[in-house]
Amino acid sequence: MIRIDHISKSFGDKRVLDDISTTFERGKCSLIIGSSGSGKTVMLKSIIGLHEPDSGEVWFDDVLFNSADENSRKRIRSQIGMLFQGSALFDFATAEQNVMFPLDFFTDMSYEEKLDRVNFCLHRVALENVNHKYPSELSGGMQKRVGIARAIALNPRYLFCDEPNSGLDPLTSIHIDRLIQEITREYDITTVINTHDMNSVLEIGDKITFIYQGQKKWEGSRDEIFDSDCRNLNDFVFASKMARQLKEHQK
Amino acid sequence: MFKSLFTQTGRYVLFMGKVFRRPEKWRMFARQFINESDKLIIDSIPLIALISIFIGAVLVIQTAGNMESPFIPKMYVGYMTRESLVLEFSSTMVCLILAGKMGSNISSEIGTMRITEQIDAMEMMGVNSANFLILPKLLSCTFLTPLLMLMSFILGIIGGYITVVLTEVINIADYVTGIRYWFIGFYVTYSCIKTAVFGFIIASISSFFGYYATGGSLGVGHSSTRAIVISSALILIFDLILTKLLL
Ligand SMILES: Nc1ncnc2c1ncn2[C@@H]1O[C@H](COP(=O)(O)OP(=O)(O)O)[C@@H](O)[C@H]1O
Ligand SMILES: [Mg+2]
């Protein structure tokens, strides 16, 4: 479980995160939703320490992460997998080398063992015959899959995904979403996903946190999201005609 | 302006502190070092070779043209060509060219990794990205650029020789005598030291600007331009300083 307590973060005099508290449970997909620029990425990066929050606490199970010493931080980080918005695969490395990268750095496995693990992870994300391809030779959806394979290479306890289906077509998006959900359940991972895609919310959102201009405005399950009386949330959720019709239909 | 100069210098020093750490995995470091040397040094050979041969040729023709006087022995054409090459062209000029070629290569590569979050991904895994990505480039530029200098020196002399053979502006024998006349070995050492320093300047400044690039692909282009301008300026300043100190 991850718990964040009253975290705030400003860049200059711009307050990007304003006193946010929430928890993310183990074995569940927790979603952070909000429109572009609302602070989702900054929130994710503040949790994992790529940004230092100005105030507040971040707990990874029973470790207070943001004031832990360098060694415990390193230990926690080795248990975190992250899928970046643009996949962030290393351009200089093939798919195989990308997935092997964390193994190279953090294990003492032999080359054969590492290769086994890489192939297992690539297989798990349903990729075959891409081992020797460079990121630029892969489609967006395949890059995301390699990104997921790299994120799970070290068997993480925590998985963070920043807009896993931005730039993907609806069908590929759903495949990626389901894949993340399956992996989360299979390995009992605490998964946190940033998204602005309502399909993902309905498909995999076990718990949803809505951010508006850096503030947490609403929190709940996907069944409750259509009936909230938070205006900002309704503007966000019912931006599309499809969602409005769905609500009509429900009534 | 001065405030920004100070903060930038401070950031640069801190950045170097992050770069100069013991690599976590020597095998990965060796692999990166070989890749970078291939990309930065080996790939520069054709360009530097071409330029050096032509400059050697032009130097011979120009020097011969300026020494019409019958009182100056013709072998001085060879001598002057050699001195110009070893003292200034093969070190400073070659490094100014490399500042453009290697500098833009380094800063755009690192800058792209920054804005596409590849550097974040490494930091996230707990890898010291500055050390992993930049130390191999830095060492390769510092220790292998002097080899490019030596190559440029030799090819410049050969370029001059070819011109002498083809145009006969002076006697071949005079040219060869001039090339061998009063050879001061320390000039080569001096040039090697200069190029090593220039190589360090190019690699560290370009990585620095790339590493802190912001603002999308436009920002990467911007930081790469700044890297070239600033490393060229520093090369000229250090040329002056080192010449004063060493000669
Ligand atoms: N490193 C940074 N420096 C300054 N401002 C930033 C930085 N990162 C993000 N911001 C600002 O924070 C706000 C939230 O950004 P972000 O978290 O990326 O939004 P999103 O919800 O689309 O992921 C934006 O207004 C952005 O300009
Ligand atoms: Mg974002």
Coordinates of C-alpha atoms in Angstrom, one line a residue, chain A residues 55-158:
Chain A
S55 CA 5.9 19.4 2.2
G56 CA 4.0 16.2 3.1
E57 CA 4.8 12.5 3.5
V58 CA 4.9 9.6 1.1
W59 CA 4.7 6.1 2.7
F60 CA 5.6 3.0 0.8
D61 CA 4.0 0.4 3.1
D62 CA 5.8 1.1 6.4
V63 CA 8.7 3.2 5.0
L64 CA 8.5 6.9 5.0
F65 CA 10.0 7.4 1.5
N66 CA 10.6 11.1 1.2
S67 CA 12.8 11.4 4.2
A68 CA 14.4 8.0 4.1
D69 CA 18.2 7.7 3.8
E70 CA 19.8 7.0 0.4
N71 CA 20.0 3.3 1.0
S72 CA 16.4 2.7 1.9
R73 CA 15.4 5.0 -1.0
K74 CA 17.4 2.8 -3.3
R75 CA 15.8 -0.3 -1.9
I76 CA 12.3 1.0 -2.4
R77 CA 13.2 2.3 -5.9
S78 CA 14.4 -1.2 -6.9
Q79 CA 10.9 -2.3 -6.1
I80 CA 9.2 0.3 -8.3
G81 CA 8.5 -0.2 -11.9
M82 CA 7.5 2.8 -14.0
L83 CA 5.9 3.1 -17.5
F84 CA 6.6 6.7 -18.7
Q85 CA 4.2 8.6 -20.9
G86 CA 6.3 8.3 -24.1
S87 CA 7.5 4.9 -23.0
A88 CA 11.0 6.4 -22.4
L89 CA 12.7 3.4 -24.0
F90 CA 16.5 3.9 -24.4
D91 CA 17.1 4.8 -28.0
F92 CA 20.6 3.3 -27.9
A93 CA 19.4 -0.1 -26.9
T94 CA 17.3 -2.9 -28.5
A95 CA 14.0 -4.1 -27.0
E96 CA 16.0 -6.9 -25.4
Q97 CA 18.7 -4.6 -24.0
N98 CA 16.0 -2.2 -22.7
V99 CA 14.3 -4.9 -20.6
M100 CA 17.7 -6.3 -19.6
F101 CA 19.0 -2.9 -18.4
P102 CA 17.6 -3.0 -14.9
L103 CA 18.8 -6.6 -14.6
D104 CA 22.3 -5.6 -15.7
F105 CA 22.4 -3.0 -13.0
F106 CA 20.7 -4.6 -10.1
T107 CA 21.2 -8.3 -10.2
D108 CA 24.2 -10.7 -10.5
M109 CA 22.4 -13.1 -12.8
S110 CA 24.4 -14.7 -15.6
Y111 CA 23.7 -13.7 -19.1
E112 CA 21.5 -16.8 -19.8
E113 CA 19.4 -16.2 -16.7
K114 CA 18.9 -12.6 -17.7
L115 CA 17.9 -13.5 -21.2
D116 CA 15.4 -16.0 -19.8
R117 CA 13.9 -13.3 -17.6
V118 CA 13.8 -10.9 -20.5
N119 CA 12.1 -13.4 -22.8
F120 CA 9.6 -14.2 -20.0
C121 CA 8.7 -10.5 -19.6
L122 CA 8.4 -9.9 -23.3
H123 CA 6.3 -13.0 -23.6
R124 CA 4.1 -11.8 -20.7
V125 CA 3.3 -8.6 -22.6
A126 CA 2.6 -10.6 -25.7
L127 CA 5.6 -9.6 -27.8
E128 CA 7.4 -12.1 -29.9
N129 CA 10.3 -11.6 -32.3
V130 CA 11.1 -8.0 -31.3
N131 CA 14.2 -8.8 -29.2
H132 CA 16.7 -7.2 -31.7
K133 CA 14.5 -4.3 -32.8
Y134 CA 15.3 -0.7 -31.7
P135 CA 12.5 1.5 -30.2
S136 CA 12.3 3.5 -33.4
E137 CA 11.4 0.3 -35.3
L138 CA 8.4 -0.5 -33.0
S139 CA 4.9 0.9 -33.1
G140 CA 3.6 3.0 -30.3
G141 CA 1.6 0.1 -28.8
M142 CA 4.6 -2.2 -29.0
Q143 CA 6.8 0.5 -27.3
K144 CA 4.4 0.6 -24.4
R145 CA 4.5 -3.1 -24.1
V146 CA 8.3 -3.1 -24.0
G147 CA 8.0 -0.3 -21.5
I148 CA 5.8 -2.5 -19.3
A149 CA 8.1 -5.5 -19.8
R150 CA 11.0 -3.3 -18.6
A151 CA 9.0 -2.1 -15.6
I152 CA 8.2 -5.6 -14.4
A153 CA 11.6 -7.0 -15.1
L154 CA 12.7 -6.8 -11.5
N155 CA 9.3 -8.1 -10.1
P156 CA 8.2 -4.8 -8.7
R157 CA 5.9 -4.4 -5.7
Y158 CA 4.8 -1.0 -7.0

